[in-house]
C-alpha cells in the first residue's frame, strides 16, 4: 500500500482551513482522514473513523479540552472539519473508571458533551479514541488486516505478520467494553504502533497526524506482503452456460421474485445493482470462494447493509432456460428467507427475546456465470451492498490463500444487525420512506420542458429516475442536476431497436422499471386538405408509433417482474379538441389517447395501469418563445394574457403537468383515465 501523504498538500489544506479559523491539528486530521477514506481497501461507505485531541476556548474564553471525532456514518473520503464534531474530553475520559456502561447511556453522554448541539452524532467508537492518550488516532477496516484476523487463530496469524509491532484485541462489539479493552491492550505495551481489533480492523496513533497515517500504511503493507505469499485454488462453478441470457433479461425476473405483494396492486420492491466486471466474476464463477463468503461477512459492521450471507442462485441460464431458472430461484429465495427467520428466532431467544425482526430479503445475490447483484431499498443502498460483497470476497480470497476464512460468528453478526445504535444509524425513524421510494421511473423527452420537470417531481417523491432524450447530452445534464444515481441516456424513440436497448440499459442499471412516462413529442402543422404525406407520417412516427414502442417495452419489463406497473402518456388538448391547421399533430395524439385506453383494457389484469395527462399551452421545447410570440400576436393578446388564456386565467407550468403524472403514478386504483391540466378549456374538457 502506497503512502499518499504529501507534506505540500497537507500544508496547503492547513493554510486553507486555518484561514477559516480551524485548528491546524484538526486540519491535518481532516487531511489524513480523507487520504484513508479514498481507499476502498481501507474503509467503505461510512466505515472507519479518526480523531484529534485539541483545546478550544468556550464562550467565556476558558480553554476546554475536546476530542474532534468523526460523526457517525460520515464518509471519511469527503470529510470536512464539521464532520469531526468536538466533544468535551474530560467527561469521556472519566468514564474509564466505570466497570460497565450501557450503549444508551454512552450515546447520551456523547450527545450531552458535544460543544455544538447541531453537530453530527459522534461515532459509536468515540470512547476508544478518548481512552487512548495520543493526539491523533486513526481507525480503518483494512481488508488485508481482516483477512489475517478472520482465521481460526487470528491472533497467531496477526502475530506472524506483525510481530510485536501491534497489540491484539479480541473481537467485541463497538462500545464501552471495546474502548476499555483497546486502552488496556495499549497500556500493557505502549511501544506498539497500532492495535489489531480482531475481525474488525486496525487502529494507529501518534502525536502528529503524519505518524499515525504512516503507521496505518506501514502495518497494512506488512499485512498485504504476508498475504501475498499465500496461494489459493480456484474451483470453477460447473455447468456454466456458454451463451447465458443477458443480465437485462434476468434482472427484472429476479426483481420480481424479491418483491413482496402487499395487496391492492402495491408491492414492496427492491433496487438491484449489477456487478459483472472481473472482480465480480472472480467471486460468482468460483465455487470455493462462494462457499467461503457463505460463512459470513468480512466484518460484522457489514451485516447492516448486506445481511449475514449472500443469496446464491443457480448459474445464469440460456434465454430458453430462463423460466426454469426463475422457478429454481423462487425456491432458493424462499429457503434463504426461512433461514433468515430461523437465525432471527434462535438468536433473539438466546439473547432474551423482544426484538423486532427485520425483513428477510437478501442484500447480495450471486449468479454464477453472470456476476452479482447488490439489493437495496434504494439504488444507493444496492450499490453499497454490492461494494461490501466485493470487499468480503476480496477478504475471503486473501484469507483462504493463507488458511481458512473464518469470519465473526453468527451470534456476533446478530448482535450487530439488531443493535439499537446501528438501527438508528440507518436513520429509519428519522426518514420514513417517500411515496415513490423503491420504484424505477423512466421518462422520455426528459432532457427539457415537461419531461425534465417530471423527472424532478418523481425524484422528489423518492423514485429512482432514468431520463431518455434524443439528446444524450441533455438527458445526462438533467440527470446530473437531480442526483448521482439518476440515469441519463440518449434515445431516438422513433427507432424501436433504440427504445428496446434503452429499456435494457435501465433494467441493467436499476433491475427493472415500474413507471413509464411516455412524454417525447413534437408539433407539426399543416392544413389537412393539402399537407404532404411525409409530414403526417413523420408526426405519426413520433407522436404515435414512438409511444407504442415505449409502451411495449414497458409492458415487456412489467410482465417480467410480475409486479404491475404504471404507463403514463403525455396527451394533448389536440387529442380531443382539434386546433385549426394542427391536424398533423392532433391526429397521432388522438390515436395515442386511444392507445392509452387500449393498454388499460388489454393489460389491466396484469396489474398494469394506463393513464394520460392532457395538458395545454405549456412553455416547453414544444411551445417555444417564438411560437408564443407569434400566436399571441395573431390573437392580438399580450404573451402573458395568451399563456393565461383559460378559465382560471392562470398560466399552467411544466411542474403542474409533472404533479399530475405523480398523482397518477401514486393512485393504484386509477386506470384508463385522462387528467386535464390546462387551467380550464371548456371545449377541450372531458366528461
Ligand atoms: Zn470500526
XYZ file of C-alpha atoms and ligand atoms in Angstrom:
688
model
C 0.000 0.000 0.000
C 1.432 3.297 -1.131
C 1.584 6.289 1.191
C -0.306 9.183 -0.359
C 0.884 11.706 2.227
C 2.238 14.873 0.666
C 3.708 17.434 3.040
C 2.953 20.158 0.489
C -0.702 19.142 0.120
C -1.114 18.804 3.877
C 0.359 22.282 4.316
C -1.984 23.680 1.647
C -5.034 22.316 3.476
C -3.722 23.641 6.790
C -3.314 27.125 5.276
C -6.784 26.971 3.722
C -8.577 25.734 6.854
C -6.700 27.818 9.433
C -7.743 30.859 7.389
C -11.319 29.760 8.169
C -10.493 29.599 11.895
C -9.937 25.831 12.015
C -7.272 24.449 14.357
C -4.148 23.329 12.425
C -4.109 19.861 14.008
C -7.768 19.391 13.091
C -6.886 20.385 9.530
C -4.165 17.706 9.479
C -6.620 15.158 10.841
C -9.027 16.062 8.031
C -6.194 15.556 5.539
C -5.243 12.124 6.929
C -8.905 11.109 7.163
C -9.561 11.949 3.508
C -6.480 10.017 2.372
C -7.612 6.892 4.207
C -11.239 7.339 3.183
C -10.341 7.457 -0.509
C -9.102 3.843 -0.490
C -11.919 1.248 -0.515
C -9.498 -1.451 0.694
C -9.236 0.550 3.938
C -12.758 1.823 4.567
C -16.119 1.565 2.836
C -19.224 3.722 2.971
C -19.122 5.496 6.300
C -16.867 2.900 7.968
C -13.716 3.754 9.906
C -13.057 6.905 11.859
C -10.434 9.311 13.125
C -9.923 11.810 15.897
C -7.715 14.562 17.168
C -7.465 15.946 20.686
C -7.362 19.724 20.912
C -8.102 22.706 23.134
C -10.860 25.151 22.234
C -11.965 28.328 24.017
C -15.519 28.301 25.399
C -17.845 31.338 25.324
C -16.084 32.799 28.390
C -12.744 32.256 26.679
C -11.792 29.458 29.058
C -9.811 26.604 27.470
C -11.741 23.342 27.037
C -10.085 20.012 26.176
C -12.013 18.397 23.332
C -11.940 15.335 21.141
C -12.748 16.038 17.494
C -14.227 12.685 16.488
C -15.732 11.611 13.193
C -19.509 11.922 13.091
C -21.394 8.631 12.925
C -21.852 7.430 9.334
C -19.860 10.316 7.828
C -17.766 9.388 4.803
C -14.047 9.710 5.522
C -13.220 10.403 1.858
C -15.174 13.647 1.766
C -14.935 14.735 5.394
C -14.869 18.422 6.338
C -13.944 19.847 9.740
C -17.619 19.906 10.729
C -17.708 16.132 10.099
C -15.383 15.834 13.119
C -17.558 17.375 15.865
C -15.930 18.468 19.134
C -16.876 16.562 22.293
C -15.635 17.576 25.790
C -12.782 15.186 26.522
C -12.667 15.175 30.355
C -16.189 13.728 30.873
C -15.390 10.997 28.332
C -12.082 10.050 29.926
C -13.725 9.995 33.367
C -15.903 7.093 32.152
C -12.816 4.890 32.133
C -13.397 4.363 35.884
C -16.697 2.556 35.246
C -16.941 -1.223 35.118
C -19.706 -1.143 32.544
C -21.778 1.337 30.612
C -24.871 0.624 28.535
C -24.920 1.721 24.894
C -27.843 4.043 25.562
C -26.020 5.764 28.445
C -22.855 6.022 26.349
C -24.699 7.691 23.479
C -26.397 10.030 25.946
C -23.028 11.115 27.364
C -21.665 11.700 23.856
C -24.691 13.775 22.850
C -24.640 15.867 26.038
C -20.964 16.701 25.724
C -20.908 17.942 22.150
C -19.829 21.558 22.017
C -22.390 22.292 19.313
C -25.901 20.967 19.751
C -26.463 20.727 15.989
C -23.210 18.858 15.272
C -23.483 15.298 13.911
C -23.761 12.431 16.393
C -20.245 11.336 17.429
C -19.091 7.896 16.278
C -20.058 4.946 18.476
C -16.300 4.291 18.689
C -15.661 7.688 20.336
C -14.623 6.262 23.711
C -11.935 4.118 22.053
C -10.383 7.342 20.767
C -10.875 9.161 24.084
C -9.224 6.415 26.133
C -6.043 6.384 24.020
C -3.544 9.084 25.059
C -2.326 10.103 21.578
C -3.282 13.344 19.932
C -4.127 11.640 16.601
C -5.932 8.313 16.320
C -6.919 6.638 13.025
C -9.083 3.567 12.568
C -9.818 1.581 9.393
C -11.396 -1.750 8.479
C -8.498 -2.669 6.165
C -9.310 -5.731 4.039
C -5.782 -7.144 4.482
C -5.986 -6.944 8.280
C -9.428 -8.580 8.191
C -8.010 -11.393 6.038
C -5.297 -12.016 8.643
C -7.626 -11.901 11.602
C -10.526 -13.834 10.019
C -8.663 -17.097 10.629
C -9.317 -19.980 13.014
C -6.462 -18.491 15.088
C -6.465 -14.858 14.074
C -4.132 -13.848 16.890
C -1.435 -16.245 15.673
C -1.812 -15.078 12.058
C -1.523 -11.426 13.118
C 1.498 -12.136 15.316
C 3.175 -13.885 12.419
C 2.608 -10.899 10.131
C 3.119 -8.010 12.538
C 5.439 -9.432 15.221
C 5.303 -7.246 18.313
C 4.534 -4.038 16.401
C 0.839 -4.273 17.292
C -1.311 -5.114 20.263
C -4.168 -7.545 19.594
C -7.691 -7.007 20.915
C -10.234 -9.854 20.786
C -13.471 -9.310 18.858
C -16.232 -7.496 20.692
C -18.869 -5.041 19.594
C -18.023 -1.356 19.455
C -18.875 0.499 22.627
C -17.565 0.934 26.152
C -16.178 -2.594 26.615
C -14.177 -2.451 23.371
C -12.870 1.024 24.237
C -11.638 -0.241 27.579
C -10.067 -3.370 26.075
C -8.287 -1.219 23.492
C -6.894 1.100 26.192
C -5.782 -1.821 28.349
C -4.070 -3.553 25.431
C -2.217 -0.363 24.583
C -1.210 0.266 28.209
C 0.129 -3.281 28.507
C 2.705 -2.390 25.831
C 2.935 1.312 24.973
C 5.694 0.626 22.405
C 3.180 -0.727 19.853
C 2.481 1.257 16.662
C -1.081 0.104 16.388
C -3.781 -2.253 17.601
C -5.446 -5.001 15.614
C -9.112 -5.369 16.531
C -9.714 -8.987 15.528
C -12.379 -9.408 12.792
C -12.889 -5.639 12.869
C -9.914 -3.507 11.831
C -6.799 -1.604 12.744
C -6.096 1.417 14.970
C -2.928 3.505 14.672
C -1.922 6.608 16.555
C 0.727 9.245 17.055
C 1.241 12.702 18.372
C 1.202 14.020 14.835
C -1.142 13.066 12.014
C 1.687 12.077 9.654
C 2.963 9.459 12.123
C -0.485 7.973 12.731
C -1.065 7.830 8.954
C 2.378 6.343 8.194
C 1.845 3.612 10.780
C -1.509 2.735 9.208
C 0.075 2.413 5.754
C 3.126 0.524 7.075
C 1.075 -2.020 9.001
C -1.403 -2.619 6.174
C 1.544 -3.002 3.769
C 3.028 -5.579 6.123
C -0.292 -7.468 6.143
C -0.517 -7.331 2.346
C 3.045 -8.629 1.996
C 2.269 -11.534 4.279
C -0.897 -12.412 2.339
C 0.925 -12.162 -0.983
C 2.945 -15.256 -0.023
C -0.242 -17.321 0.144
C -1.838 -19.383 -2.590
C -5.403 -20.365 -3.217
C -7.083 -22.819 -5.572
C -9.915 -21.523 -7.758
C -12.727 -24.041 -8.269
C -14.742 -23.001 -11.334
C -18.509 -23.384 -10.943
C -19.539 -26.397 -13.036
C -22.063 -26.273 -15.856
C -21.962 -22.590 -16.787
C -23.927 -21.844 -19.977
C -21.694 -20.879 -22.887
C -24.255 -18.298 -24.070
C -26.091 -17.145 -20.950
C -29.138 -14.909 -21.067
C -28.465 -11.160 -20.938
C -28.430 -9.568 -17.487
C -31.104 -7.138 -18.737
C -33.472 -10.100 -19.192
C -32.605 -11.855 -15.940
C -32.583 -8.807 -13.629
C -36.326 -7.965 -13.905
C -37.207 -11.598 -13.238
C -35.065 -11.584 -10.089
C -36.507 -8.217 -9.052
C -39.998 -9.646 -9.392
C -39.097 -12.683 -7.280
C -37.849 -10.424 -4.474
C -40.858 -8.077 -4.467
C -43.485 -8.628 -1.776
C -47.132 -8.289 -2.798
C -48.866 -6.049 -0.257
C -52.251 -6.386 -1.988
C -54.294 -3.901 -3.994
C -51.558 -3.545 -6.578
C -48.987 -2.336 -4.054
C -45.595 -4.006 -3.805
C -42.548 -3.711 -1.606
C -39.934 -3.571 -4.347
C -36.117 -3.669 -4.361
C -33.477 -1.996 -6.474
C -30.687 -4.086 -7.976
C -27.104 -3.036 -8.645
C -25.470 -5.415 -11.129
C -21.719 -6.072 -10.958
C -20.334 -8.198 -13.749
C -16.763 -6.982 -14.077
C -13.727 -9.204 -13.494
C -13.731 -8.796 -9.707
C -17.415 -9.747 -9.510
C -16.929 -12.710 -11.856
C -13.938 -13.828 -9.765
C -16.487 -14.412 -6.989
C -19.543 -15.511 -8.958
C -17.732 -18.152 -11.026
C -15.589 -19.657 -8.230
C -17.348 -22.334 -6.188
C -14.639 -22.302 -3.497
C -14.940 -18.562 -2.963
C -18.763 -18.695 -2.972
C -18.533 -21.337 -0.249
C -16.124 -19.168 1.759
C -18.232 -15.967 1.654
C -21.208 -18.065 2.703
C -19.562 -18.296 6.141
C -20.234 -14.631 6.805
C -19.209 -11.051 6.130
C -15.650 -9.700 6.386
C -16.507 -7.657 9.463
C -19.777 -7.614 11.437
C -20.261 -3.928 10.587
C -21.237 -5.003 7.032
C -24.183 -7.070 8.185
C -26.379 -3.987 8.433
C -26.070 -3.414 4.695
C -25.591 -6.955 3.348
C -27.347 -9.375 5.749
C -25.217 -12.224 7.130
C -24.915 -14.301 3.960
C -25.324 -13.854 0.207
C -28.139 -15.455 -1.749
C -26.533 -17.966 -4.087
C -28.745 -18.515 -7.136
C -28.424 -21.133 -9.891
C -25.975 -20.365 -12.714
C -27.220 -17.941 -15.362
C -29.345 -19.969 -17.811
C -29.665 -19.629 -21.560
C -32.515 -17.441 -22.818
C -34.617 -20.588 -23.319
C -33.852 -21.796 -19.799
C -34.887 -18.568 -18.067
C -38.346 -19.736 -16.965
C -36.886 -22.854 -15.374
C -34.221 -20.727 -13.674
C -36.920 -18.477 -12.203
C -38.710 -21.469 -10.675
C -35.496 -22.791 -9.131
C -34.575 -19.312 -7.890
C -38.006 -18.906 -6.296
C -37.400 -21.967 -4.084
C -33.882 -20.852 -3.174
C -35.138 -17.396 -2.191
C -37.862 -18.942 -0.029
C -35.244 -21.146 1.654
C -32.992 -18.115 2.251
C -35.819 -16.183 3.850
C -36.761 -19.159 6.023
C -33.122 -19.500 7.107
C -33.041 -15.797 7.963
C -36.182 -16.158 10.051
C -34.667 -19.137 11.915
C -31.465 -17.136 12.524
C -33.545 -14.319 13.980
C -35.683 -16.527 16.198
C -32.755 -18.576 17.537
C -30.532 -15.605 18.312
C -33.311 -13.407 19.639
C -34.399 -16.173 22.004
C -30.818 -16.829 23.113
C -30.440 -13.153 23.996
C -33.641 -12.746 25.947
C -36.130 -12.016 23.164
C -38.173 -8.924 22.412
C -36.506 -7.693 19.225
C -38.455 -6.832 16.085
C -37.496 -8.972 13.091
C -36.171 -7.073 10.084
C -37.181 -8.019 6.538
C -35.667 -11.349 5.443
C -34.689 -10.220 1.930
C -31.092 -10.908 0.876
C -28.972 -7.860 0.030
C -26.497 -9.687 -2.183
C -27.385 -12.232 -4.880
C -24.685 -14.248 -6.646
C -25.480 -15.637 -10.097
C -22.622 -17.840 -11.355
C -21.781 -17.088 -14.955
C -23.185 -13.581 -14.655
C -21.873 -11.761 -11.575
C -23.619 -10.435 -8.519
C -26.420 -8.062 -7.626
C -26.463 -5.664 -4.705
C -30.032 -5.379 -3.422
C -31.407 -2.353 -1.598
C -34.464 -0.270 -0.822
C -32.787 2.437 -2.905
C -30.275 2.334 -5.744
C -27.637 3.834 -3.436
C -28.188 1.109 -0.821
C -27.970 -1.586 -3.520
C -24.608 -0.148 -4.613
C -23.316 -0.146 -1.025
C -24.357 -3.798 -0.614
C -22.561 -4.718 -3.850
C -19.397 -2.869 -2.790
C -19.405 -4.620 0.568
C -19.982 -8.017 -1.035
C -16.915 -7.470 -3.214
C -14.898 -6.367 -0.165
C -15.926 -9.560 1.646
C -14.968 -11.574 -1.452
C -11.524 -9.926 -1.581
C -11.047 -10.538 2.143
C -12.187 -14.160 1.918
C -9.925 -14.850 -1.093
C -6.913 -13.449 0.763
C -7.823 -15.303 3.961
C -8.210 -18.598 2.076
C -4.785 -18.110 0.499
C -3.088 -18.394 3.913
C -5.590 -20.582 5.768
C -9.349 -20.800 6.214
C -11.631 -17.772 6.018
C -13.277 -17.703 9.451
C -15.333 -14.551 9.934
C -17.140 -13.494 13.102
C -19.696 -15.989 14.415
C -23.372 -15.714 13.540
C -24.223 -14.642 17.103
C -21.831 -11.686 16.723
C -23.426 -10.729 13.412
C -26.834 -10.877 15.027
C -25.699 -8.609 17.871
C -24.655 -6.018 15.342
C -27.623 -6.383 12.995
C -30.047 -5.969 15.884
C -28.017 -3.383 17.809
C -30.241 -0.424 18.574
C -27.431 2.029 17.793
C -26.866 0.542 14.359
C -30.584 0.615 13.649
C -30.551 4.318 14.478
C -27.647 4.791 12.045
C -29.859 3.606 9.215
C -31.984 6.639 10.004
C -35.220 4.747 9.565
C -37.116 6.540 12.270
C -35.904 9.954 11.185
C -36.652 9.499 7.489
C -39.747 7.470 6.604
C -39.721 6.294 3.000
C -41.030 8.712 0.417
C -44.193 7.739 -1.508
C -42.455 6.503 -4.677
C -39.374 5.019 -2.992
C -38.290 1.610 -4.367
C -39.840 2.396 -7.791
C -37.962 2.969 -11.025
C -39.359 5.617 -13.326
C -38.453 6.237 -16.976
C -39.387 9.447 -18.773
C -38.886 10.062 -22.482
C -38.114 13.540 -23.738
C -36.716 14.143 -20.257
C -33.962 16.491 -21.382
C -36.123 19.607 -21.151
C -39.574 21.052 -20.511
C -42.329 18.808 -19.158
C -40.074 15.728 -19.262
C -37.353 17.346 -17.138
C -39.926 18.751 -14.691
C -41.494 15.266 -14.459
C -38.122 13.649 -13.756
C -37.531 16.143 -10.938
C -41.020 15.665 -9.483
C -40.635 11.864 -9.387
C -37.162 12.119 -7.839
C -38.613 14.337 -5.084
C -41.135 11.576 -4.385
C -38.280 9.108 -3.891
C -38.409 7.316 -7.262
C -35.209 6.187 -8.974
C -35.201 8.041 -12.279
C -33.980 7.265 -15.800
C -34.139 10.085 -18.344
C -34.311 9.320 -22.064
C -33.886 12.082 -24.619
C -32.939 12.372 -28.282
C -30.005 14.407 -26.995
C -27.833 12.207 -24.770
C -26.183 15.360 -23.546
C -29.461 16.943 -22.439
C -30.502 13.680 -20.733
C -27.216 13.459 -18.837
C -27.258 17.138 -17.875
C -30.736 16.911 -16.346
C -29.823 13.584 -14.686
C -26.686 15.042 -13.105
C -28.637 18.055 -11.852
C -31.041 15.757 -9.979
C -28.623 13.374 -8.297
C -25.710 10.970 -8.664
C -27.827 7.839 -9.197
C -30.106 9.312 -11.885
C -29.503 7.716 -15.275
C -29.389 9.860 -18.440
C -29.484 8.083 -21.824
C -29.663 9.191 -25.433
C -32.554 7.505 -27.251
C -34.374 8.163 -30.526
C -37.823 6.915 -29.532
C -38.869 6.615 -33.199
C -36.358 3.764 -33.537
C -37.876 0.645 -31.883
C -34.476 -1.022 -31.518
C -33.092 2.029 -29.725
C -36.099 2.032 -27.388
C -35.585 -1.670 -26.567
C -31.885 -1.051 -25.942
C -32.634 1.909 -23.659
C -35.089 -0.125 -21.568
C -32.498 -2.906 -21.335
C -29.953 -0.363 -20.118
C -32.400 0.803 -17.442
C -33.017 -2.832 -16.414
C -29.265 -3.412 -16.105
C -28.840 -0.225 -14.089
C -31.762 -0.476 -11.634
C -33.010 -4.050 -12.089
C -36.244 -3.096 -13.844
C -38.899 -0.443 -14.387
C -42.150 0.394 -12.575
C -43.379 3.686 -14.006
C -43.014 4.951 -17.559
C -43.938 8.470 -18.632
C -44.084 8.468 -22.425
C -43.666 12.155 -22.992
C -41.466 12.833 -26.041
C -43.325 14.651 -28.793
C -43.129 17.471 -31.300
C -45.705 19.599 -33.129
C -46.138 19.514 -36.905
C -48.604 21.853 -38.595
C -50.403 21.894 -41.948
C -53.887 22.237 -43.390
C -55.217 18.715 -43.569
C -56.528 19.045 -47.134
C -53.128 19.855 -48.558
C -50.487 18.722 -46.047
C -47.912 16.417 -47.610
C -47.938 12.774 -46.671
C -44.365 12.830 -45.387
C -45.164 15.434 -42.728
C -48.160 13.469 -41.495
C -46.176 10.239 -41.377
C -43.262 11.889 -39.588
C -45.624 13.159 -36.918
C -47.203 9.710 -36.588
C -43.727 8.200 -36.090
C -43.021 10.395 -33.067
C -46.479 11.197 -31.725
C -47.962 7.722 -32.052
C -45.576 4.894 -33.005
C -42.870 6.022 -30.559
C -45.444 5.900 -27.724
C -46.320 2.382 -28.832
C -42.655 1.283 -28.843
C -42.114 2.788 -25.389
C -45.302 1.209 -24.030
C -44.491 -2.211 -25.474
C -41.061 -2.213 -23.871
C -42.541 -1.025 -20.574
C -45.058 -3.885 -20.658
C -42.270 -6.342 -21.516
C -40.419 -5.388 -18.311
C -43.569 -5.009 -16.180
C -44.611 -8.545 -17.109
C -41.102 -9.920 -16.474
C -41.307 -8.501 -12.947
C -44.918 -9.529 -12.374
C -45.487 -6.607 -10.021
C -47.724 -4.389 -12.131
C -46.624 -1.008 -13.427
C -47.784 2.450 -14.430
C -47.881 3.502 -18.050
C -48.446 7.231 -18.419
C -48.774 9.221 -21.634
C -48.487 12.880 -22.395
C -51.634 13.503 -24.412
C -52.549 16.963 -25.602
C -55.527 19.213 -25.882
C -55.247 18.470 -29.609
C -56.164 14.830 -28.968
C -59.721 15.787 -28.011
C -60.177 19.282 -29.420
C -58.502 19.869 -32.806
C -56.863 23.201 -33.452
C -57.016 24.784 -36.886
C -54.136 23.586 -39.108
C -52.911 21.308 -36.312
C -54.117 18.047 -37.864
C -50.645 16.573 -38.345
C -50.096 16.930 -34.597
C -53.608 16.250 -33.304
C -54.308 13.064 -35.295
C -51.484 10.923 -33.876
C -52.128 12.441 -30.448
C -55.766 11.309 -30.681
C -54.524 7.836 -31.612
C -52.189 7.904 -28.602
C -55.082 8.777 -26.303
C -56.848 5.717 -27.678
C -53.607 3.737 -27.256
C -53.672 4.600 -23.546
C -57.179 3.137 -23.265
C -56.195 0.019 -25.215
C -53.320 -0.675 -22.817
C -55.636 -0.168 -19.841
C -58.065 -2.655 -21.365
C -55.614 -5.310 -22.529
C -53.260 -5.231 -19.525
C -55.416 -4.325 -16.527
C -55.307 -7.929 -15.350
C -51.505 -7.808 -15.468
C -51.750 -5.109 -12.807
C -50.666 -2.540 -15.362
C -52.366 0.835 -15.136
C -52.506 3.151 -18.120
C -53.429 6.830 -17.993
C -52.717 10.173 -19.608
C -52.267 13.820 -18.797
C -53.940 16.210 -21.170
C -52.060 19.482 -20.977
C -52.289 22.653 -22.990
C -50.239 25.772 -23.558
C -47.121 24.844 -21.544
C -43.875 26.740 -22.096
C -41.520 23.987 -23.232
C -39.494 22.639 -26.121
C -42.790 22.142 -27.952
C -44.202 25.603 -27.367
C -41.186 27.831 -27.847
C -40.820 31.531 -27.122
C -41.132 32.302 -30.851
C -44.385 30.351 -31.133
C -45.798 32.078 -28.073
C -44.874 35.466 -29.582
C -46.439 34.735 -32.982
C -49.608 33.119 -31.609
C -50.277 35.790 -29.040
C -49.697 38.453 -31.720
C -52.086 36.644 -34.105
C -54.786 36.782 -31.413
C -53.996 40.372 -30.526
C -53.059 39.364 -26.955
C -50.069 40.059 -24.774
C -47.895 36.971 -24.231
C -48.974 36.914 -20.605
C -52.683 37.001 -21.458
C -52.179 34.384 -24.176
C -50.438 31.967 -21.799
C -53.127 32.534 -19.141
C -55.969 32.320 -21.651
C -58.000 29.723 -19.756
C -60.992 29.620 -17.420
C -58.887 30.349 -14.349
C -56.758 33.000 -16.027
C -53.548 31.362 -14.745
C -50.550 30.215 -16.724
C -50.005 26.461 -16.361
C -46.386 25.274 -15.980
C -44.446 22.106 -16.706
C -44.377 21.479 -12.924
C -48.182 21.392 -12.844
C -48.195 18.701 -15.524
C -45.456 16.808 -13.664
C -47.580 16.828 -10.491
C -50.458 15.214 -12.394
C -48.130 12.420 -13.584
C -47.011 11.890 -9.994
C -50.632 11.712 -8.824
C -51.433 9.111 -11.479
C -48.358 7.050 -10.564
C -49.385 7.053 -6.903
C -53.058 6.234 -7.480
C -53.225 2.460 -7.542
C -56.982 2.337 -8.254
C -56.857 4.627 -11.301
C -56.557 3.426 -14.889
C -57.935 4.339 -18.342
C -58.062 7.912 -17.070
C -57.070 11.261 -18.514
C -56.331 14.222 -16.257
C -56.669 17.609 -17.872
C -54.148 20.196 -16.704
C -54.832 23.370 -18.666
C -56.335 25.936 -16.307
C -59.748 25.168 -17.838
C -60.788 24.999 -21.505
C -64.453 24.083 -21.812
C -64.184 22.996 -25.473
C -61.391 20.556 -24.616
C -62.884 19.342 -21.339
C -63.548 15.627 -20.929
C -66.504 14.098 -19.226
Zn -14.641 0.158 13.420
